[in-house]
Amino acid sequence: MIGVLVTFTQAEKFDRATLTKIADELRGPFEGMPGLRFKSFMLDEDSGQARNFYVWDDEEKGRSFFTEEIVDMVTGIYGAPPEVEFFEIVGHVDNSGA
């Protein structure tokens, strides 16, 4: 599995209402997306950054999603270019079924 952390930083801090609206509007295409296990839309209230976290089945699927076209699209949506970081997931705890 691979984790991807995408961070958006703009001059003015992101607020909860703006990011909730973005998450609601963008949720649909990710539901049932092959290879994507999880996607979280997040707000770092201290820094005012928008962050998205993805968990992909494998590295190839995770890296291939972030095309130039996707980066351009999300830059327009968030008003700032993303910083994309990839991480190998070496362990995972899932309590959602408990």
GROMACS .gro file of N, CA, C and O in nm, residues 4-9 49-52 80-85:
model
   64
    4VAL      N    1  -0.052   0.884   0.022
    4VAL     CA    2  -0.016   1.008  -0.046
    4VAL      C    3  -0.076   1.123   0.033
    4VAL      O    4  -0.197   1.125   0.060
    5LEU      N    5   0.009   1.216   0.073
    5LEU     CA    6  -0.036   1.336   0.143
    5LEU      C    7  -0.022   1.454   0.048
    5LEU      O    8   0.087   1.479  -0.005
    6VAL      N    9  -0.133   1.521   0.023
    6VAL     CA   10  -0.136   1.635  -0.068
    6VAL      C   11  -0.169   1.758   0.016
    6VAL      O   12  -0.271   1.761   0.084
    7THR      N   13  -0.082   1.858   0.012
    7THR     CA   14  -0.099   1.978   0.093
    7THR      C   15  -0.113   2.101   0.005
    7THR      O   16  -0.036   2.120  -0.090
    8PHE      N   17  -0.212   2.183   0.037
    8PHE     CA   18  -0.236   2.309  -0.033
    8PHE      C   19  -0.215   2.423   0.066
    8PHE      O   20  -0.276   2.424   0.173
    9THR      N   21  -0.130   2.518   0.030
    9THR     CA   22  -0.102   2.633   0.114
    9THR      C   23  -0.127   2.758   0.031
    9THR      O   24  -0.074   2.771  -0.079
   49GLN      N   25  -0.387   2.513   0.634
   49GLN     CA   26  -0.363   2.438   0.512
   49GLN      C   27  -0.474   2.338   0.488
   49GLN      O   28  -0.532   2.283   0.582
   50ALA      N   29  -0.501   2.314   0.360
   50ALA     CA   30  -0.589   2.205   0.320
   50ALA      C   31  -0.500   2.086   0.292
   50ALA      O   32  -0.395   2.099   0.229
   51ARG      N   33  -0.543   1.968   0.341
   51ARG     CA   34  -0.465   1.847   0.317
   51ARG      C   35  -0.559   1.735   0.277
   51ARG      O   36  -0.669   1.725   0.331
   52ASN      N   37  -0.515   1.654   0.184
   52ASN     CA   38  -0.589   1.536   0.143
   52ASN      C   39  -0.498   1.417   0.163
   52ASN      O   40  -0.379   1.422   0.129
   80ALA      N   41  -0.423   2.710  -0.515
   80ALA     CA   42  -0.281   2.695  -0.481
   80ALA      C   43  -0.234   2.562  -0.537
   80ALA      O   44  -0.310   2.465  -0.538
   81PRO      N   45  -0.108   2.555  -0.581
   81PRO     CA   46  -0.058   2.427  -0.630
   81PRO      C   47  -0.035   2.329  -0.515
   81PRO      O   48  -0.001   2.371  -0.403
   82PRO      N   49  -0.054   2.201  -0.540
   82PRO     CA   50  -0.036   2.103  -0.433
   82PRO      C   51   0.110   2.063  -0.414
   82PRO      O   52   0.189   2.063  -0.508
   83GLU      N   53   0.142   2.030  -0.291
   83GLU     CA   54   0.267   1.959  -0.261
   83GLU      C   55   0.226   1.814  -0.242
   83GLU      O   56   0.141   1.785  -0.157
   84VAL      N   57   0.282   1.723  -0.321
   84VAL     CA   58   0.243   1.583  -0.318
   84VAL      C   59   0.358   1.500  -0.262
   84VAL      O   60   0.469   1.505  -0.315
   85GLU      N   61   0.329   1.426  -0.153
   85GLU     CA   62   0.429   1.342  -0.089
   85GLU      C   63   0.378   1.197  -0.087
   85GLU      O   64   0.263   1.173  -0.054
   0.00000   0.00000   0.00000
